[in-house]
mmCIF file of C-alpha atoms in Angstrom:
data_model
loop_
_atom_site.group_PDB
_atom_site.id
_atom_site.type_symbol
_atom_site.label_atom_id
_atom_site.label_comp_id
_atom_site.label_asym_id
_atom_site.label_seq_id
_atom_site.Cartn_x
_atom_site.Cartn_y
_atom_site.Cartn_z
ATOM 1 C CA UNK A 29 -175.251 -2.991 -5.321
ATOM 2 C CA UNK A 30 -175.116 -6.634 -4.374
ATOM 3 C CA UNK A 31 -175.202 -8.272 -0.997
ATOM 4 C CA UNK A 32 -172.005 -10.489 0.210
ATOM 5 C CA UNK A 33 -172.639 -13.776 -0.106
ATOM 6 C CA UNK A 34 -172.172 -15.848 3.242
ATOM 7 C CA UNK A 35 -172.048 -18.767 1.188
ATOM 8 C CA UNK A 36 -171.952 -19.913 -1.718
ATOM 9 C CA UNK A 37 -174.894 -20.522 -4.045
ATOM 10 C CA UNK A 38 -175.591 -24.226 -5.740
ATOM 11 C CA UNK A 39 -177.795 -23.044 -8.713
ATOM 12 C CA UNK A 40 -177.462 -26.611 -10.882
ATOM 13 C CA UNK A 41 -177.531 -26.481 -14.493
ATOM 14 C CA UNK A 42 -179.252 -23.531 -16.401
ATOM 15 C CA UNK A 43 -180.114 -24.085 -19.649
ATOM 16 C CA UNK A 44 -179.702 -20.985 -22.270
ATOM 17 C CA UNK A 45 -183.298 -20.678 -23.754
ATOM 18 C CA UNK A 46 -181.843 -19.203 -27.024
ATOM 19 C CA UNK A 47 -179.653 -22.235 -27.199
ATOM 20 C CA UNK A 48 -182.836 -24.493 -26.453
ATOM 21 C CA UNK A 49 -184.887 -23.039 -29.215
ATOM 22 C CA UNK A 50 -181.995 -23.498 -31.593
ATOM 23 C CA UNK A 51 -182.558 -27.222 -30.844
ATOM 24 C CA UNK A 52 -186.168 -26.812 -31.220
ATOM 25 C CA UNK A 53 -187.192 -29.189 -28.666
ATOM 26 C CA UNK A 54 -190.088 -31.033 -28.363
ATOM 27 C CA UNK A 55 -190.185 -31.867 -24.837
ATOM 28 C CA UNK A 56 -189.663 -28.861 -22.033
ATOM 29 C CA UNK A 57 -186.924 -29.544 -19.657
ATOM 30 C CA UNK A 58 -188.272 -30.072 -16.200
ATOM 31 C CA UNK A 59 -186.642 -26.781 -14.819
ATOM 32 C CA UNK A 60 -188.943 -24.594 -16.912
ATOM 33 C CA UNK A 61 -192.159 -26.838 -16.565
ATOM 34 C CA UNK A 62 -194.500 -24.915 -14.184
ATOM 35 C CA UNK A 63 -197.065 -26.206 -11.914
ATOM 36 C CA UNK A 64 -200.152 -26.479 -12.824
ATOM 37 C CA UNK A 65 -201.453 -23.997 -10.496
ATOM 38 C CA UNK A 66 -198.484 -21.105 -12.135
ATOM 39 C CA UNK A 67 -199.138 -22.048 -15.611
ATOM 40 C CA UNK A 68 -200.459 -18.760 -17.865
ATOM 41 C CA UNK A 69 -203.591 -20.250 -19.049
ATOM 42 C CA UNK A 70 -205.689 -17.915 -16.731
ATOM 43 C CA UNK A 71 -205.430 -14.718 -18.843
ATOM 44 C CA UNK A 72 -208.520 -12.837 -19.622
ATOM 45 C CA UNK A 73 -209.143 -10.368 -22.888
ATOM 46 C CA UNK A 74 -206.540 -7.622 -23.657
ATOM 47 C CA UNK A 75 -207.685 -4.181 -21.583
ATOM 48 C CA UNK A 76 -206.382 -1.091 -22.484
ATOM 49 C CA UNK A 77 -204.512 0.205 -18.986
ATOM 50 C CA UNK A 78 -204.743 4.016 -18.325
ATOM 51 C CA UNK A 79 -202.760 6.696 -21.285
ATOM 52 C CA UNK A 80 -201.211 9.591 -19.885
ATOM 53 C CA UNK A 81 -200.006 12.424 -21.858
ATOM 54 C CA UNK A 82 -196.903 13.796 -20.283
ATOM 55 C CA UNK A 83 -197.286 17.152 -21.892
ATOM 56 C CA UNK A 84 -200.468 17.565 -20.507
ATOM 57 C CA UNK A 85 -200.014 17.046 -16.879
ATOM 58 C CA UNK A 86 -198.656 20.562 -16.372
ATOM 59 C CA UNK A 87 -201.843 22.196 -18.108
ATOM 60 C CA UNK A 88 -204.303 21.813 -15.011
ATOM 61 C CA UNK A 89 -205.492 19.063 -12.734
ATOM 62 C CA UNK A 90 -207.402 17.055 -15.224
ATOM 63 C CA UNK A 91 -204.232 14.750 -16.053
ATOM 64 C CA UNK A 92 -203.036 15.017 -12.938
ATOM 65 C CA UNK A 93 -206.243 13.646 -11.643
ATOM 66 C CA UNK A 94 -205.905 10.849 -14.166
ATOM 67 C CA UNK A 95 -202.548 9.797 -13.106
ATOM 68 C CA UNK A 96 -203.885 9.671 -9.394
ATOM 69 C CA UNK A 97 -206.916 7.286 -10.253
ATOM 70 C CA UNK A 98 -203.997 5.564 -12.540
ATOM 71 C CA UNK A 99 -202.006 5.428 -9.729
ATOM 72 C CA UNK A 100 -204.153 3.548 -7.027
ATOM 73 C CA UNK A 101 -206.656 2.246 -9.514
ATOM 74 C CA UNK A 102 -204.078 0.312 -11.658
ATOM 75 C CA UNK A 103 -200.452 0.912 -10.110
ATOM 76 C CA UNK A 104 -199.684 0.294 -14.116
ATOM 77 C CA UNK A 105 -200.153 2.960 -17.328
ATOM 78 C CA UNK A 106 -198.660 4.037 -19.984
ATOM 79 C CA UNK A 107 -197.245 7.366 -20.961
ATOM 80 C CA UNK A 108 -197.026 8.906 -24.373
ATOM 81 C CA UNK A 109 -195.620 12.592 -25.479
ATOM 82 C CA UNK A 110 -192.961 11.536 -23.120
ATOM 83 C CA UNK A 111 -190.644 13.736 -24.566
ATOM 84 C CA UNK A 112 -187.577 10.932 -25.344
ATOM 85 C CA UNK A 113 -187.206 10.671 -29.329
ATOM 86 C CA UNK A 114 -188.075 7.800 -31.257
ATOM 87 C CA UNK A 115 -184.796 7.122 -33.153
ATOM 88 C CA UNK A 116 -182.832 6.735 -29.538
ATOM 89 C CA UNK A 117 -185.808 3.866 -28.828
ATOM 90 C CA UNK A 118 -185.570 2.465 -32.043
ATOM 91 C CA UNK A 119 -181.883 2.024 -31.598
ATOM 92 C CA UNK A 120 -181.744 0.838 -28.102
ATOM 93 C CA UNK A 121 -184.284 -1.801 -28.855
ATOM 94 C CA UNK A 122 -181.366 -2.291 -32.237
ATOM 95 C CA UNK A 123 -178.540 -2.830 -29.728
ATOM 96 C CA UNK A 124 -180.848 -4.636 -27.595
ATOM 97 C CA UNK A 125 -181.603 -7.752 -30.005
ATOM 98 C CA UNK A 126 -178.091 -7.112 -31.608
ATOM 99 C CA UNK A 127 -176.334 -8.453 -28.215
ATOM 100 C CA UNK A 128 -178.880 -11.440 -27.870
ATOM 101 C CA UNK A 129 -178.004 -12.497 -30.999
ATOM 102 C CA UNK A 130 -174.573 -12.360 -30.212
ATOM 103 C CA UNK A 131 -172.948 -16.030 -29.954
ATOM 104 C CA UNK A 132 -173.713 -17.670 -26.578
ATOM 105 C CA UNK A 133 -169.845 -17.914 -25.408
ATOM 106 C CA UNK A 134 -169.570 -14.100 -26.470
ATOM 107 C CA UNK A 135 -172.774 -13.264 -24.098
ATOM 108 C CA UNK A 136 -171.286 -15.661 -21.065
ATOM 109 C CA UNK A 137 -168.107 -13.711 -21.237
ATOM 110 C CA UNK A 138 -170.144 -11.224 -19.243
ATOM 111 C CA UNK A 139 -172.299 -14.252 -16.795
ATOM 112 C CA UNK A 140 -174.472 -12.940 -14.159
ATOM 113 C CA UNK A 141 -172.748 -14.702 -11.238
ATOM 114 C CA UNK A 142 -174.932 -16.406 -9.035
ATOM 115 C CA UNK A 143 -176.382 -14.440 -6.328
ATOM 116 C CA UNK A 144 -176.045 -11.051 -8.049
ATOM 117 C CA UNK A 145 -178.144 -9.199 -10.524
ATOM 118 C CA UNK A 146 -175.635 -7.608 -13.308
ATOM 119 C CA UNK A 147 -174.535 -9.446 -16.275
ATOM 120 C CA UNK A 148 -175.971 -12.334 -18.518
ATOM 121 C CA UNK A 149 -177.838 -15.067 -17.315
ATOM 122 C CA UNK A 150 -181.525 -15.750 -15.270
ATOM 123 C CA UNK A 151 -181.841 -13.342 -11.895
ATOM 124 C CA UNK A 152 -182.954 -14.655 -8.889
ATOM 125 C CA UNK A 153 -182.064 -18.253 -8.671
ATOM 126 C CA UNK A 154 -180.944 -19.215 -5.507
ATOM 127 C CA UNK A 155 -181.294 -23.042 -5.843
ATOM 128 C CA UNK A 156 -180.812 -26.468 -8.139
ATOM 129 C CA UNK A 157 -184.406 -27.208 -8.083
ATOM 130 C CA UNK A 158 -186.025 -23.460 -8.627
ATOM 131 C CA UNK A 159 -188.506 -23.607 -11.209
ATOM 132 C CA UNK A 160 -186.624 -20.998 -14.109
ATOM 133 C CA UNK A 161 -188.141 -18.417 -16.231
ATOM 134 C CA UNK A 162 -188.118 -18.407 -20.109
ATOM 135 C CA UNK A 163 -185.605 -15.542 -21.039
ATOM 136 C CA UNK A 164 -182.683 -14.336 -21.429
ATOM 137 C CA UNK A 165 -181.728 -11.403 -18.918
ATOM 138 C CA UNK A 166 -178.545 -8.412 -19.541
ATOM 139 C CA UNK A 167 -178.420 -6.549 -16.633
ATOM 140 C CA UNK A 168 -176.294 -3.210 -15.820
ATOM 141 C CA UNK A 169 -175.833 -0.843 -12.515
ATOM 142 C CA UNK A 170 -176.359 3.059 -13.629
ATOM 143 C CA UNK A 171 -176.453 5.079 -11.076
ATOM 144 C CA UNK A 172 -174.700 6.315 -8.524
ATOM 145 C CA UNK A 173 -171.675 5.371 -10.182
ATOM 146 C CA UNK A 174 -170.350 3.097 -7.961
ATOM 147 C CA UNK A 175 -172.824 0.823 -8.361
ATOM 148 C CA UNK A 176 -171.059 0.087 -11.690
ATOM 149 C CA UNK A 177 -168.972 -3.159 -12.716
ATOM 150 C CA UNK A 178 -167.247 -1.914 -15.763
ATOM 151 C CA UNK A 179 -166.401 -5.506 -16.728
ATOM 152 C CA UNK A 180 -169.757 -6.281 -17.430
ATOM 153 C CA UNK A 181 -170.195 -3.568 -19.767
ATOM 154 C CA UNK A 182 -169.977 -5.744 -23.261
ATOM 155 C CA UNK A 183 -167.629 -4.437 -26.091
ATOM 156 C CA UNK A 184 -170.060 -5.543 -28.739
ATOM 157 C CA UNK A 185 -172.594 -4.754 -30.756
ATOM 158 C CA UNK A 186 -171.067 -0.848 -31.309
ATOM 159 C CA UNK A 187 -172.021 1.625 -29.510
ATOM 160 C CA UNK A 188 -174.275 -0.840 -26.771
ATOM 161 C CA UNK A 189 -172.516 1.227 -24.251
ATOM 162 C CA UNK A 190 -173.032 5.171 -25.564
ATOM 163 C CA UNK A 191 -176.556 4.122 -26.469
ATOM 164 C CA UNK A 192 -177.439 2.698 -23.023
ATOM 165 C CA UNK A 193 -175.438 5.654 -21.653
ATOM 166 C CA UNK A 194 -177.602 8.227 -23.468
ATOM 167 C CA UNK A 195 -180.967 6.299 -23.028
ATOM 168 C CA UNK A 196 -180.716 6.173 -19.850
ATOM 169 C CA UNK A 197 -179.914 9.543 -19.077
ATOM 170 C CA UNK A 198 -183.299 10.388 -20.528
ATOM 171 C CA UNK A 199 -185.377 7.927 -18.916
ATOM 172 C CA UNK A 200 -184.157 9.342 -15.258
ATOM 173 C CA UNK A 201 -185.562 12.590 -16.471
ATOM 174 C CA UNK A 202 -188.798 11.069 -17.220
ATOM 175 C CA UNK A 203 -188.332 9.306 -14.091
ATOM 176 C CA UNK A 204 -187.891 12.816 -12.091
ATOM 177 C CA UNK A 205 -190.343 14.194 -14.105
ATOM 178 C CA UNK A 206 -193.032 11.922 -13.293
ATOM 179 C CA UNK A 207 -192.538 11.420 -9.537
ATOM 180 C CA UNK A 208 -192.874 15.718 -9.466
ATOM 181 C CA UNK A 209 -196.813 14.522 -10.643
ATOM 182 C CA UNK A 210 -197.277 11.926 -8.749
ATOM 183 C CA UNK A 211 -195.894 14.449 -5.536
ATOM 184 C CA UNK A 212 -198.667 16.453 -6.732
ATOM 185 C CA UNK A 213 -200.957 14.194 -7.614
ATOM 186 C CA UNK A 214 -201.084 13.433 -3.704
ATOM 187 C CA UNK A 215 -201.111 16.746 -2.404
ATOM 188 C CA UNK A 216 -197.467 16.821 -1.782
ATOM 189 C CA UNK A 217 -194.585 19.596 -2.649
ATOM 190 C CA UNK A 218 -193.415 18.481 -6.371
ATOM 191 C CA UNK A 219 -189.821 18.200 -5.076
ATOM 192 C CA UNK A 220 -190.873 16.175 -2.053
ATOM 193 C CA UNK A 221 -189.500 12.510 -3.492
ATOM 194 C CA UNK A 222 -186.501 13.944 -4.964
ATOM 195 C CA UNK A 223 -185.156 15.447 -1.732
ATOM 196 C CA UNK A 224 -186.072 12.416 -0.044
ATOM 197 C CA UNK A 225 -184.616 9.786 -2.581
ATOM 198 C CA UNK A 226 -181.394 11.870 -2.647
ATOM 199 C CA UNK A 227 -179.000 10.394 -5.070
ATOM 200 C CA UNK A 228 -181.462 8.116 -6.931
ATOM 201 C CA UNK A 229 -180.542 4.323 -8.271
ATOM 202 C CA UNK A 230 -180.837 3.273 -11.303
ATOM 203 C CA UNK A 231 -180.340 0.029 -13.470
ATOM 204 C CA UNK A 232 -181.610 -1.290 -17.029
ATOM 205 C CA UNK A 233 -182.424 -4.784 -17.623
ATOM 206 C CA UNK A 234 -183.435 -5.736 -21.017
ATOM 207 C CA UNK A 235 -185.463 -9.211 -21.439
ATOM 208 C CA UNK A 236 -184.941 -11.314 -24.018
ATOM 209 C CA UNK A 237 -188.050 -13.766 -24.991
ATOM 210 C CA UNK A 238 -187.209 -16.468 -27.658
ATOM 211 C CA UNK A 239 -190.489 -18.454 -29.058
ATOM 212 C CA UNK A 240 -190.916 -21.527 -26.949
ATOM 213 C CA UNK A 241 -192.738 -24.298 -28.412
ATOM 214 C CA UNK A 242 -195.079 -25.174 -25.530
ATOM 215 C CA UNK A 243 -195.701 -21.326 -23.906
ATOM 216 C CA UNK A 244 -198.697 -22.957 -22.062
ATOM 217 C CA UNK A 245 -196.400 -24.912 -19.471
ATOM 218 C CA UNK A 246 -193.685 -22.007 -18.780
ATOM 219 C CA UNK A 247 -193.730 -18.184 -17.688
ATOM 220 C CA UNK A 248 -191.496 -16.123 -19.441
ATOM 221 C CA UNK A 249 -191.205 -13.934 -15.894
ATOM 222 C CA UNK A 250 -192.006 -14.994 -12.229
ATOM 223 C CA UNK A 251 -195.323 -13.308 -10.869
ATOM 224 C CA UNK A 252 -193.429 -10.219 -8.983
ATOM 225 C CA UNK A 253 -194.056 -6.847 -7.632
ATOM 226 C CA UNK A 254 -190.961 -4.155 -8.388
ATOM 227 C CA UNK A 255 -188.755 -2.915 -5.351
ATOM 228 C CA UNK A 256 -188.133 0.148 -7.202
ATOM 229 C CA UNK A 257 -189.979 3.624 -6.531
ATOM 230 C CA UNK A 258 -190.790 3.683 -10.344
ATOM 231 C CA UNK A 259 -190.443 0.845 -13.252
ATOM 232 C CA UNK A 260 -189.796 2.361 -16.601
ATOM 233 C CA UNK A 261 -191.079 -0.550 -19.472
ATOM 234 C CA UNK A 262 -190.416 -0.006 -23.454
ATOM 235 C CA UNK A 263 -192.090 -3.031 -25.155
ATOM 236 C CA UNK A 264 -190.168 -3.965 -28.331
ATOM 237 C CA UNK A 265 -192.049 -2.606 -31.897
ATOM 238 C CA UNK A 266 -194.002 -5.057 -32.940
ATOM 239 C CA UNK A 267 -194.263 -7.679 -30.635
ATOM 240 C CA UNK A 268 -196.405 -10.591 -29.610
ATOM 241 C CA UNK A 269 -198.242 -9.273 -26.082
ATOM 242 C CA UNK A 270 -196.203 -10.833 -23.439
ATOM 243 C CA UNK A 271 -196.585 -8.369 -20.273
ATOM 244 C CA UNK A 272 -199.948 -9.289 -17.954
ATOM 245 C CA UNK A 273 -200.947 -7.590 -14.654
ATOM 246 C CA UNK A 274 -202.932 -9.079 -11.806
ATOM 247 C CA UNK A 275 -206.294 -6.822 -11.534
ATOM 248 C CA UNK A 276 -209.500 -7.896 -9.953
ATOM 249 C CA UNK A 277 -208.210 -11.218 -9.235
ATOM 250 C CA UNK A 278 -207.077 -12.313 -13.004
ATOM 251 C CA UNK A 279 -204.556 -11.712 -14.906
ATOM 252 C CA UNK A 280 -204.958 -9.277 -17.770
ATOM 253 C CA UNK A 281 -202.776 -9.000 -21.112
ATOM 254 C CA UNK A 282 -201.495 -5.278 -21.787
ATOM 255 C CA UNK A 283 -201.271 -3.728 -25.704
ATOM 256 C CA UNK A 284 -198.507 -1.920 -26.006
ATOM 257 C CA UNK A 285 -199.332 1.645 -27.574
ATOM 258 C CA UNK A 286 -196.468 2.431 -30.419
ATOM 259 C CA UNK A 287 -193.634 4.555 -29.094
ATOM 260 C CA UNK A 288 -195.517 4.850 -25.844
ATOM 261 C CA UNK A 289 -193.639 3.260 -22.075
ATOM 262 C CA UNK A 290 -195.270 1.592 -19.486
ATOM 263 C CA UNK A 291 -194.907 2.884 -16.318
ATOM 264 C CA UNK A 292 -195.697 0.680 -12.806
ATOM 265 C CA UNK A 293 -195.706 1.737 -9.418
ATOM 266 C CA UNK A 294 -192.672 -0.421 -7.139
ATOM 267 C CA UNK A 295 -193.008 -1.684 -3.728
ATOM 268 C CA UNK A 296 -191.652 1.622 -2.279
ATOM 269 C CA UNK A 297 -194.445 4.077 -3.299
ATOM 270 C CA UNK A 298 -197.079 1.433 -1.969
ATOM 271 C CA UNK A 299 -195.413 2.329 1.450
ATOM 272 C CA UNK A 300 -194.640 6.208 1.126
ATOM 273 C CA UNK A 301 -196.141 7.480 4.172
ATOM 274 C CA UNK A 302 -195.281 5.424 7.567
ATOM 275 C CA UNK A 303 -192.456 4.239 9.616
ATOM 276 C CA UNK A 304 -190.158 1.730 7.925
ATOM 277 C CA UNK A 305 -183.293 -2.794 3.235
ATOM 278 C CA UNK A 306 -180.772 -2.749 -0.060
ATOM 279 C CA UNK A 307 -182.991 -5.242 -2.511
ATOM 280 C CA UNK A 308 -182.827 -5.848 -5.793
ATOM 281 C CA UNK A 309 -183.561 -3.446 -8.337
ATOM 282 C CA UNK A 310 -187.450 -4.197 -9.685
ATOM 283 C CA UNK A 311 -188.206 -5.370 -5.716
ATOM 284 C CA UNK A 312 -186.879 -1.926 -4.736
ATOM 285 C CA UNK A 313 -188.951 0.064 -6.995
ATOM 286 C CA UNK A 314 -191.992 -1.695 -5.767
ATOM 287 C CA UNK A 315 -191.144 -1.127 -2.296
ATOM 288 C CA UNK A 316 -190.953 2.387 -2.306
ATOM 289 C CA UNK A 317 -193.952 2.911 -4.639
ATOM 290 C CA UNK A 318 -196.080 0.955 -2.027
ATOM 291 C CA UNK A 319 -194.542 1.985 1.040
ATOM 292 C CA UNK A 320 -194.188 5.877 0.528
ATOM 293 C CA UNK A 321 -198.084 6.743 0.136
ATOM 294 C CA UNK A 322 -198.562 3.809 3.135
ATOM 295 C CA UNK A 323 -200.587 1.971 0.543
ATOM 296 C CA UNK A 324 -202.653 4.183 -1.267
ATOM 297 C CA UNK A 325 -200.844 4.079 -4.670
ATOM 298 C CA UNK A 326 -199.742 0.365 -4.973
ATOM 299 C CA UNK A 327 -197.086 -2.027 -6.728
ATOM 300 C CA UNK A 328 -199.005 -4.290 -8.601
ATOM 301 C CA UNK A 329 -197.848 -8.252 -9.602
ATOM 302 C CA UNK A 330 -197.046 -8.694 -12.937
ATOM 303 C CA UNK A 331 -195.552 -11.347 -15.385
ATOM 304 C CA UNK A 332 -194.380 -12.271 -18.588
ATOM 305 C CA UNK A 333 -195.590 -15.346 -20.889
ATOM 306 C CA UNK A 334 -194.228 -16.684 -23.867
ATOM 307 C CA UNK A 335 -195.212 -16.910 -27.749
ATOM 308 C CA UNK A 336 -195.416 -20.225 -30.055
ATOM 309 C CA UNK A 337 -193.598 -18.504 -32.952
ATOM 310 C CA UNK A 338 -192.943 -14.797 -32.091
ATOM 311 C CA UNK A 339 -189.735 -14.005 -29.904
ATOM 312 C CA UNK A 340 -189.839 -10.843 -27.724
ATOM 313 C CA UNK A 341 -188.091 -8.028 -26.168
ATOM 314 C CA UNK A 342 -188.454 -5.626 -23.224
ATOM 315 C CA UNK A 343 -185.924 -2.733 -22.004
ATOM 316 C CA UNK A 344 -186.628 -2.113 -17.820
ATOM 317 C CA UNK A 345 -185.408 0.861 -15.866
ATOM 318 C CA UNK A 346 -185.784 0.733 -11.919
ATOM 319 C CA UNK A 347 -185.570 4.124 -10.622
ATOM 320 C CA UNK A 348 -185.282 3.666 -6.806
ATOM 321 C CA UNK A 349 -183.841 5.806 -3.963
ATOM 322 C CA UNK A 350 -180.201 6.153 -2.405
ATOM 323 C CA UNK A 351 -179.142 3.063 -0.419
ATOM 324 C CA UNK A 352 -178.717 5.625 2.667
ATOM 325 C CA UNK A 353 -181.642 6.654 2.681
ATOM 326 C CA UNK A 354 -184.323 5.553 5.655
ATOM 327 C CA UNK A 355 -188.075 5.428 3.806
ATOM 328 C CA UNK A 356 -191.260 5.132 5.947
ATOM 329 C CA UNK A 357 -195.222 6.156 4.739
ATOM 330 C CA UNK A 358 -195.521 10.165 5.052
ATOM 331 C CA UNK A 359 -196.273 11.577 7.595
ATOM 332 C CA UNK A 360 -198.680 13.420 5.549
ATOM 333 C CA UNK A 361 -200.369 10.206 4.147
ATOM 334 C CA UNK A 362 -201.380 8.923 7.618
ATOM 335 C CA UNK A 363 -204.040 10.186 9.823
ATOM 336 C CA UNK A 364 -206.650 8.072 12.110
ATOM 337 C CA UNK A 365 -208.436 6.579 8.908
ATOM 338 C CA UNK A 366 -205.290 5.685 7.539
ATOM 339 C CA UNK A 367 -203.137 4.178 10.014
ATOM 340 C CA UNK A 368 -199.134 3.286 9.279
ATOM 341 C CA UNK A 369 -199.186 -0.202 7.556
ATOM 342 C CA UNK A 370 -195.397 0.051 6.746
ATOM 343 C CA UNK A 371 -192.473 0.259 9.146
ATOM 344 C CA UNK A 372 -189.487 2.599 8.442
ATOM 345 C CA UNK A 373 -186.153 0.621 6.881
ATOM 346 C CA UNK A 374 -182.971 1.502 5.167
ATOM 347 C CA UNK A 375 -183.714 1.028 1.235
ATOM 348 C CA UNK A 376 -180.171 -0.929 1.474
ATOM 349 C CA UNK A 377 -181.239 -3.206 4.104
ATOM 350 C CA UNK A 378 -184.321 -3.571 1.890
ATOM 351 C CA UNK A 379 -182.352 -3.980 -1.421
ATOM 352 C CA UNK A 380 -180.365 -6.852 -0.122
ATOM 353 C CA UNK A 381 -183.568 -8.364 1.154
ATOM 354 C CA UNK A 382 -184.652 -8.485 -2.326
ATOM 355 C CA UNK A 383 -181.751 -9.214 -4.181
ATOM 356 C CA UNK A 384 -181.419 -12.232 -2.171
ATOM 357 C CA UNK A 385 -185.092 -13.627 -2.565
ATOM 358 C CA UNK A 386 -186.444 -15.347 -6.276
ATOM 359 C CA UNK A 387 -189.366 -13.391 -7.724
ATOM 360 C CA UNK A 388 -192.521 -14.618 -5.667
ATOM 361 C CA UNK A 389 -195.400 -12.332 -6.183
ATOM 362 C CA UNK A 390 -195.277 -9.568 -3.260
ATOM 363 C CA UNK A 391 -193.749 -11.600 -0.856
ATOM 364 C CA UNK A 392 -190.737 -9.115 -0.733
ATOM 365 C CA UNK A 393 -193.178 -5.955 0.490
ATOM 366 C CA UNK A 394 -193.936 -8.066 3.759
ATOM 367 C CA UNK A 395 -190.222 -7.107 5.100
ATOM 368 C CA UNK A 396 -191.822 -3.372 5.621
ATOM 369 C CA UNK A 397 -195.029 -4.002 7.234
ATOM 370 C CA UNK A 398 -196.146 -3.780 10.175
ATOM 371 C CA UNK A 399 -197.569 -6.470 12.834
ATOM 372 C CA UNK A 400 -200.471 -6.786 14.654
ATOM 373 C CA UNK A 401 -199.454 -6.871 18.094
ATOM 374 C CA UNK A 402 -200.865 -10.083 18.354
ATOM 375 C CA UNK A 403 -200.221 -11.879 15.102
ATOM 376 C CA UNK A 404 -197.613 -14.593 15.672
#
């Protein structure tokens, strides 16, 4: 789940946000000041990212054609008639908020420890001058069971733990469900990714946005690209547009579509098709997306900004595949025009790589590729 640490980790002081805004500052602190050349004043118009009905893509290759161009067009799009029933989103979104709002020593009872990606806190800080992100981050291993630390499991609100225990167990349907299509969707067998993913991981990390009274000098998320095979987003109802994508060199706001998830391609589909560690979760994801189809369908960066006035929140399932598992492009993606880009790895070897890296755009998806003989 997490790598051993060799040593130990000097992260400095990290500042709650919640606790900030309670203050309401006037001046940032330095930590979450970004440079001018990462601040989120680049953002074009709002574009409305590819729909796909779920219920559809069995009827016929129309929608399955869709979620292809989807697929390698955007690497982002959202899916509706997805078959998971309102009330259970409305009420993980309720337990959601209802555990930020807890008290700030209740929440640090369960404190992500530095180095590790369960638990309350900021993810990927590995130093006292890293630049931090404006949110609040709750963390939790799924699946395989293992991967589980029981003592980060909270005891409040009620029932936080049966409703993240019965959402997720959907979502890994969808999550099956949808990989069968995108199998398809490249000419593969429709059980091809889950025999190869084997006992697939799975975590939930649910973002926590509070209004920040100067949203032009801080990110709300690091530019990143998931390590996951698939990245499962549910926007919370009703608020203020805080997810952007990096398309055609600029980075473009996405509308959430009521009751509808955003899906994203990780790192490991990108590579799905070639010859290619244990990362973290959203690196992992990305990794396989990109890797498995040896670039065709591909993890896209992403990020979050912040709202003057509006607070926001975001539920995130990574959807990866076993630790044990060695992933490399297909060999049924690569032919003369499409050489192997990616090397073949061990998703744990690739997990740790991410886990122990901060969010830096795709930087992560380098660890699979492969060199020109004479690069240096």
């Amino acid at each position: 789940m997490s790598p051993v640490l060799t040593s130990p980790i000097k992260v400095g002081h990290i500042d709650d946000v919640q606790e900030l805004r309670k203050c309401k500052p006037t001046v940032i602190p330095e930590r979450f000041v970004r440079d001018m050349t990462e601040r989120p004043v680049t953002a074009c118009s709002a574009q409305d990212v590819p729909v796909i009905n779920i219920s559809k893509l069995g009827d016929g290759e129309k929608e399955i054609s869709r979620l292809a161009d989807a697929c390698e067009n955007w690497g982002f799009f959202q899916v509706v008639d997805h078959g998971i029933d309102f009330d259970l989103l409305e009420r993980i979104e309720k337990v959601g908020m209802e555990f930020f709002m807890l008290p700030v020593e209740e929440k640090q009872r369960y404190a992500m420890a530095p180095g590790t990606v369960q638990g309350y806190g900021q993810a990927f800080v590995f130093s006292e001058d890293q630049k931090l992100d404006w949110c609040n981050m709750f963390a939790l291993g799924l699946e395989p069971r293992y991967i589980r630390n029981p003592k980060l499991w909270p005891r409040r609100p009620a029932h936080f733990s049966e409703t993240v225990e019965t959402y997720s167990t959907e979502i890994r349907k969808l999550c099956a469900n949808l990989l069968k299509y995108i199998a398809m969707s490249l000419g593969l067998k429709g059980n091809v990714f889950q025999e190869m993913f084997g006992s697939a991981v799975q975590a939930v990390r649910m973002n926590y946005y509070p209004p920040c009274p100067r949203p032009d000098l801080v990110l709300g998320l690091s530019p990143h690209s998931d390590g996951s095979a698939i990245t499962v987003l549910q926007q919370g109802k009703g608020n203020s547009v805080g997810l952007q994508i990096f398309k055609d060199d600029k980075w473009v706001p996405v509308l959430p579509l009521p009751n509808a998830l955003v899906i994203n391609i990780g790192d490991t589909l990108e590579k799905t098709g070639g010859q290619c560690p244990r990362l973290h979760f959203e690196k992992l994801f990305s990794l396989i997306k990109s890797v498995l189809t040896n670039g065709k369908y591909k993890s896209v960066e992403h990020r979050a900004v912040t709202h003057e006035d509006k607070d926001r929140l975001s539920i995130v399932t990574f959807y990866a595949p076993s630790y044990e598992v060695e992933l490399g492009p297909m060999a049924e993606l690569v032919d003369e025009n499409n050489p192997c880009k990616y090397k073949r790895y061990n998703h744990g070897e690739y997990n740790k790589h991410y886990i122990t890296n901060k969010l830096e755009g795709k930087k992560t998806l380098e660890f699979a590729k492969i060199r020109p003989e004479n690069s240096n």
